[in-house]
mmCIF file with all atom_site columns, C-alpha atoms in Angstrom:
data_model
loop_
_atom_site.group_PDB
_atom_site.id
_atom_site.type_symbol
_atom_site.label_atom_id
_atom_site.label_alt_id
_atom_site.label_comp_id
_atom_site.label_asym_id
_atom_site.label_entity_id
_atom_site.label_seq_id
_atom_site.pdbx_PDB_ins_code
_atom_site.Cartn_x
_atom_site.Cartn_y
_atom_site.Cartn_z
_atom_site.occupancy
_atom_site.B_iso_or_equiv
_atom_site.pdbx_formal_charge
_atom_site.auth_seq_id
_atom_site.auth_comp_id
_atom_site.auth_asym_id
_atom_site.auth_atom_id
_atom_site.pdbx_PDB_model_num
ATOM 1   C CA . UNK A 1 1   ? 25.417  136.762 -73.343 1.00 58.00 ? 65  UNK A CA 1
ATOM 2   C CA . UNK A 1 2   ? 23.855  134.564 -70.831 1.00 65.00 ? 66  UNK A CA 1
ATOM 3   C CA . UNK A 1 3   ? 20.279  134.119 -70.671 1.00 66.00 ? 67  UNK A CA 1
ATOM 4   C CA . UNK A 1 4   ? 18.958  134.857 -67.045 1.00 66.00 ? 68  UNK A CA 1
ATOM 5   C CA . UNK A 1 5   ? 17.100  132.589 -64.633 1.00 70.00 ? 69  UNK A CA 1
ATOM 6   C CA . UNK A 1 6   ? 13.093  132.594 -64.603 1.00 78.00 ? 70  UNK A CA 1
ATOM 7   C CA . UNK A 1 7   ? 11.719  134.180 -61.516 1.00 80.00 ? 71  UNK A CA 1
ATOM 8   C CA . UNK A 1 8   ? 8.255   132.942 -60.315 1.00 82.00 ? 72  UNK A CA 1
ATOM 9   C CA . UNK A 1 9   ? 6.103   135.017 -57.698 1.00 84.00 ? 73  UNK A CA 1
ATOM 10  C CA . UNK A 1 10  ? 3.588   133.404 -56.258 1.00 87.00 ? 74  UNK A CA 1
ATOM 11  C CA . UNK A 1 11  ? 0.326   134.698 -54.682 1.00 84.00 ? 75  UNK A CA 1
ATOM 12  C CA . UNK A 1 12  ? 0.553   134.584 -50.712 1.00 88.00 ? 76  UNK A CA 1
ATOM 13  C CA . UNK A 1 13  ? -2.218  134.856 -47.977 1.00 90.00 ? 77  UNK A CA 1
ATOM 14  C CA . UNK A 1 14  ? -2.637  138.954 -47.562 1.00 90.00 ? 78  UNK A CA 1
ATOM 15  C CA . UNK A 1 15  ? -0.482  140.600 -50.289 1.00 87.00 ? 79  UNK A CA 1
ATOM 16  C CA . UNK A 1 16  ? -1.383  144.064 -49.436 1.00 87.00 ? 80  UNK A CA 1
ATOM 17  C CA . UNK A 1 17  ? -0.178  143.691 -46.161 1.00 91.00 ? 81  UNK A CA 1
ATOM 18  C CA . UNK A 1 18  ? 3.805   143.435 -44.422 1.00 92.00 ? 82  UNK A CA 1
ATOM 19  C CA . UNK A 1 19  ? 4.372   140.225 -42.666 1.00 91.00 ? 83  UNK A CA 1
ATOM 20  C CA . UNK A 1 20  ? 3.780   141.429 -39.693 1.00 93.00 ? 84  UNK A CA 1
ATOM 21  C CA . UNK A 1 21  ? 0.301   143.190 -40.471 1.00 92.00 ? 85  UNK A CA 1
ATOM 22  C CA . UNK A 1 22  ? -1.233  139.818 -41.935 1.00 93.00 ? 86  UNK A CA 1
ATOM 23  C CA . UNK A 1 23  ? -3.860  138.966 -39.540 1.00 95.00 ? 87  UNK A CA 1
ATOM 24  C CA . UNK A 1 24  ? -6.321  135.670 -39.291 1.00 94.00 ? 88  UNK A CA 1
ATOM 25  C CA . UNK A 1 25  ? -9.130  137.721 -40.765 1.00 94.00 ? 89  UNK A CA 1
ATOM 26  C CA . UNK A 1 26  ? -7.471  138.476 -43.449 1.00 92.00 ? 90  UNK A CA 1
ATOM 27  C CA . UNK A 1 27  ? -5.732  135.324 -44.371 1.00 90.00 ? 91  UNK A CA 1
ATOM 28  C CA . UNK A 1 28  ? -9.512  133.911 -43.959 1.00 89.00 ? 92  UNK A CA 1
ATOM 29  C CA . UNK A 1 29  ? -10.389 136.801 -46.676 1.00 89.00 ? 93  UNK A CA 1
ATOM 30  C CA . UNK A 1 30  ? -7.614  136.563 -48.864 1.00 88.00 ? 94  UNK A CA 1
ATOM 31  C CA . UNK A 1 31  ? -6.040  133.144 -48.813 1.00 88.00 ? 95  UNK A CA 1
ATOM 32  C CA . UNK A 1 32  ? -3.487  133.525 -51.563 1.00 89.00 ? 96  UNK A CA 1
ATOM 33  C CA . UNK A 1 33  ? -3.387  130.857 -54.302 1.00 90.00 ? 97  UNK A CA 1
ATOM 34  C CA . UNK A 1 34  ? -1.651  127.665 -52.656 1.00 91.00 ? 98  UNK A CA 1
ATOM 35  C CA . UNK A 1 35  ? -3.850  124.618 -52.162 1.00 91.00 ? 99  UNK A CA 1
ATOM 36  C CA . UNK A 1 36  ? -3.594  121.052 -52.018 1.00 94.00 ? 100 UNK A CA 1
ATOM 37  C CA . UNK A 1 37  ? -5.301  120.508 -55.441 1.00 95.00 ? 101 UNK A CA 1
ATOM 38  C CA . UNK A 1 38  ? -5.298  123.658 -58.019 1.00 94.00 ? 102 UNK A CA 1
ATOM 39  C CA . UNK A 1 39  ? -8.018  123.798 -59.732 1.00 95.00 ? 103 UNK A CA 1
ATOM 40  C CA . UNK A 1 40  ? -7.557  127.250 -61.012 1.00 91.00 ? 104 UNK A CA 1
ATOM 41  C CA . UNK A 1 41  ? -10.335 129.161 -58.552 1.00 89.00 ? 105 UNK A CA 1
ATOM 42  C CA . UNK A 1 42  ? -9.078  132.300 -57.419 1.00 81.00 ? 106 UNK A CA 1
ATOM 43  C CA . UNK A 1 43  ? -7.895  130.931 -54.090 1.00 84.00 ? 107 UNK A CA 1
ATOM 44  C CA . UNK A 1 44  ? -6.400  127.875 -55.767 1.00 90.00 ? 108 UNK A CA 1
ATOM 45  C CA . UNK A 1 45  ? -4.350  128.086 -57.904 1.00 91.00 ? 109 UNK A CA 1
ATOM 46  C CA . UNK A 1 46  ? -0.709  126.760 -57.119 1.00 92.00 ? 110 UNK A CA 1
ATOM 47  C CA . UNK A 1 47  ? 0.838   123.464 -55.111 1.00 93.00 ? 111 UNK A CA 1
ATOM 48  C CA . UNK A 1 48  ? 4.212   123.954 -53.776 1.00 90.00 ? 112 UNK A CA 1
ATOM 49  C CA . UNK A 1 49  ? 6.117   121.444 -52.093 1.00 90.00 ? 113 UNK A CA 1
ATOM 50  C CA . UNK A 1 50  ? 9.653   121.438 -50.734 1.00 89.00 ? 114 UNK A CA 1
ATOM 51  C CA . UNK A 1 51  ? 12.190  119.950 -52.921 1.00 86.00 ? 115 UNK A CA 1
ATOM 52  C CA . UNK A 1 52  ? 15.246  119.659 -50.679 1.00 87.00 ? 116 UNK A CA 1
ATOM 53  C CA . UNK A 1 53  ? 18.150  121.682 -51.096 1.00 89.00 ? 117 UNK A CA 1
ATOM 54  C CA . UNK A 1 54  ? 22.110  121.788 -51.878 1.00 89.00 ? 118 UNK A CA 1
ATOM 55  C CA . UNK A 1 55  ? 24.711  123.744 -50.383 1.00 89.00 ? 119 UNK A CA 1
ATOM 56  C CA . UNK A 1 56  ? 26.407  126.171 -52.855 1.00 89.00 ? 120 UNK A CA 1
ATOM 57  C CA . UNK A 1 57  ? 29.695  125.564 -51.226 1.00 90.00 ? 121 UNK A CA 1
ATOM 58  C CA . UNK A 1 58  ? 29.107  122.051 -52.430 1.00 89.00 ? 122 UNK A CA 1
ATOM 59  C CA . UNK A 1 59  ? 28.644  123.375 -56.194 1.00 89.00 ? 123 UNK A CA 1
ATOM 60  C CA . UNK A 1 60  ? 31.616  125.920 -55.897 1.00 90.00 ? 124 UNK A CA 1
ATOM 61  C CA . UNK A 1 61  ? 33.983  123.034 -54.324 1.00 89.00 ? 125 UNK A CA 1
ATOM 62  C CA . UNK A 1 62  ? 34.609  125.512 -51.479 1.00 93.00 ? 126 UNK A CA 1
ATOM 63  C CA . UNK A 1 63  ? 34.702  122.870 -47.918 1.00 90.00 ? 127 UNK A CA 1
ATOM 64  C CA . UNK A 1 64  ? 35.154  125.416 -45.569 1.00 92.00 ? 128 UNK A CA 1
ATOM 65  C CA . UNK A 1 65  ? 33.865  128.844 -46.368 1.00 91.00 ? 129 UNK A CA 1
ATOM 66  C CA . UNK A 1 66  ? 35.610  130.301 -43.458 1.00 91.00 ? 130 UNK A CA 1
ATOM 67  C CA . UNK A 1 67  ? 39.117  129.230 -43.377 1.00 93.00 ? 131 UNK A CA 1
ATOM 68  C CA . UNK A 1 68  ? 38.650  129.361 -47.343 1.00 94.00 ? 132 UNK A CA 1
ATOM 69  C CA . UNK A 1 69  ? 38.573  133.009 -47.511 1.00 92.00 ? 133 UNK A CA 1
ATOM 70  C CA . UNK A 1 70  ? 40.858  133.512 -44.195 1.00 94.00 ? 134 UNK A CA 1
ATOM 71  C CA . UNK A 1 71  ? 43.008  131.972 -42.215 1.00 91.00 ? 135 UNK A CA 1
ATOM 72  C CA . UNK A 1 72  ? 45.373  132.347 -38.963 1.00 92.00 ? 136 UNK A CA 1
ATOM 73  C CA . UNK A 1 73  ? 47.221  135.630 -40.727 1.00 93.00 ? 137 UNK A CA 1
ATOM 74  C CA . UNK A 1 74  ? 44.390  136.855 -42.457 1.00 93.00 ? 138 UNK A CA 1
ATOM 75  C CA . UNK A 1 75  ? 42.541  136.919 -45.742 1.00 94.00 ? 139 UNK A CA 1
ATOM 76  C CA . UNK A 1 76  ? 43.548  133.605 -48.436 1.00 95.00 ? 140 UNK A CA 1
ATOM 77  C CA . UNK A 1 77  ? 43.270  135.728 -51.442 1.00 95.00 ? 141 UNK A CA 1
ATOM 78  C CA . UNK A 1 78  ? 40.347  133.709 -51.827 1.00 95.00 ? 142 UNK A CA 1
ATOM 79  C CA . UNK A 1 79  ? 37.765  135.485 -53.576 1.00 94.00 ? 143 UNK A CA 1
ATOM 80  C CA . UNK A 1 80  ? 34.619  133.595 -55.429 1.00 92.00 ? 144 UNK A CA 1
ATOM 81  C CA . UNK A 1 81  ? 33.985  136.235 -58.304 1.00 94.00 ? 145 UNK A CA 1
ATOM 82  C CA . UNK A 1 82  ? 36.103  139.576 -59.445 1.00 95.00 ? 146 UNK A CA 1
ATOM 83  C CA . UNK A 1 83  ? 33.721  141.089 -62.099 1.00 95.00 ? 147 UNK A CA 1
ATOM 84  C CA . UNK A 1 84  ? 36.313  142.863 -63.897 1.00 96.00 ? 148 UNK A CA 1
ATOM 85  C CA . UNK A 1 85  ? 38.533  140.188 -64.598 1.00 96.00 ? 149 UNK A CA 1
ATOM 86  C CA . UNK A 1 86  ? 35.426  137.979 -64.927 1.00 96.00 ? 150 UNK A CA 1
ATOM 87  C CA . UNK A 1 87  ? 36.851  134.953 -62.874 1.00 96.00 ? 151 UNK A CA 1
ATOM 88  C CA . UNK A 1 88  ? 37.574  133.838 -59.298 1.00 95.00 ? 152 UNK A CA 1
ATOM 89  C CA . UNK A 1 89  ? 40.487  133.021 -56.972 1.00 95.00 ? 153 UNK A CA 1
ATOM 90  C CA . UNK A 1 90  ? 40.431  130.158 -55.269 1.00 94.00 ? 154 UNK A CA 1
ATOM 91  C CA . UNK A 1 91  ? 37.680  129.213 -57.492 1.00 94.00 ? 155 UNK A CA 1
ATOM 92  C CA . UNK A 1 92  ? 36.726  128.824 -61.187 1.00 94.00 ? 156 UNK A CA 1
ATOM 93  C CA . UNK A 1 93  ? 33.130  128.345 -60.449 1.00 94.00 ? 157 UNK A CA 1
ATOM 94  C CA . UNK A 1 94  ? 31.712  131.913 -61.998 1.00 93.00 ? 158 UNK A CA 1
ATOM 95  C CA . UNK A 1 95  ? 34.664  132.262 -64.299 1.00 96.00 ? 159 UNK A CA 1
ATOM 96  C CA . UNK A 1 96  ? 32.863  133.223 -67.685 1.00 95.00 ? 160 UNK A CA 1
ATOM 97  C CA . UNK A 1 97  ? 29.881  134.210 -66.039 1.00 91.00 ? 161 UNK A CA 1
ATOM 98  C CA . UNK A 1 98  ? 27.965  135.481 -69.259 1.00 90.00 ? 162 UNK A CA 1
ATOM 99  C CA . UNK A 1 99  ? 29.274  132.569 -71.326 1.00 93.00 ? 163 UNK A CA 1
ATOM 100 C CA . UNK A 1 100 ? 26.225  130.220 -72.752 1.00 90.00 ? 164 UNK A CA 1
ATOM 101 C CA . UNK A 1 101 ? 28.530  127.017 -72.410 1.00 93.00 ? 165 UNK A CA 1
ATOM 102 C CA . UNK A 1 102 ? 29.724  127.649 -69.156 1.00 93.00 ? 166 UNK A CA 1
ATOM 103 C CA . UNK A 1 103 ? 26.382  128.939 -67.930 1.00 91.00 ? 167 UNK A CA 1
ATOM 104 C CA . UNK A 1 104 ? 25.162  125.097 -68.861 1.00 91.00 ? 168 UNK A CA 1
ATOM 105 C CA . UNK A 1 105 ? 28.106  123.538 -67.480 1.00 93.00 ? 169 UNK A CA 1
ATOM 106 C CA . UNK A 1 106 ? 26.836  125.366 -64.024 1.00 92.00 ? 170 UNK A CA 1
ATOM 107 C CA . UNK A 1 107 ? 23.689  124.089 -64.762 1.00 89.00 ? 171 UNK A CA 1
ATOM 108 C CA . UNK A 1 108 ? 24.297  120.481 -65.277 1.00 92.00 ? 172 UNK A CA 1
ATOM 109 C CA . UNK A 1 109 ? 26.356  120.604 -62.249 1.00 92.00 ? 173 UNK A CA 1
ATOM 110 C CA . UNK A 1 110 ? 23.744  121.848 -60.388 1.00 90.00 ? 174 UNK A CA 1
ATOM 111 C CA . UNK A 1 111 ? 20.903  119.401 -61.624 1.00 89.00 ? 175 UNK A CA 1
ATOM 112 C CA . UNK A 1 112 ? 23.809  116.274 -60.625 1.00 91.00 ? 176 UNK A CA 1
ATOM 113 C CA . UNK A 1 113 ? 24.123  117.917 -57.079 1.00 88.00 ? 177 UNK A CA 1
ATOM 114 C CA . UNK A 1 114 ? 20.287  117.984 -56.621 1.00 83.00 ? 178 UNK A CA 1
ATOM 115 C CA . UNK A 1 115 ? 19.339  115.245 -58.561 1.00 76.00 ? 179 UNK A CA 1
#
């Protein structure tokens, strides 16, 4: 099977509080872990910077998502992934989605798309 992606979580300003409870006080008390220059002190600890981004429509092949999976009658057919028959219509993107080989193949595509 497929090894899964690695998931990172990253220490924000106020984690004990909802979004909409973090005040200035306590992002002045509790800064989180970004800064411009880690040095590994309890409030510094990570720099993240944007990276840019890529559509996965693009990676897929899909141009328009919308007349894709519809059009002037009704539904294409279309449909991205079917997990029992472990492919797509319309699309062979996920097809084999727990295969190692393909699982790279989707990977290498991606890192051409970003890169």
């Amino acid at each position: 099977s497929c090894t899964s992606g690695t998931w990172f979580s990253l220490p924000g300003s106020c984690p004990q509080e909802p979004l909409s409870a973090k005040t200035d006080s306590c992002r002045r008390q509790t800064p989180g872990g970004a800064c411009a220059n880690p040095d590994g002190s309890s409030g510094c600890t990570f720099k993240a910077t944007f990276a840019g981004q890529i559509s996965l429509d693009d990676l897929v092949g899909i141009p328009n998502y919308e007349t894709w999976w519809k059009n002037e009658t009704g539904p294409t057919g279309n449909i991205e992934y079917n997990v029992l028959s472990d492919s797509g219509n319309g699309t062979t993107w996920w097809n084999d989605r727990n295969d190692r080989e393909s699982a790279k193949q989707r990977q290498e595509a991606v890192i051409k798309l970003f890169g």
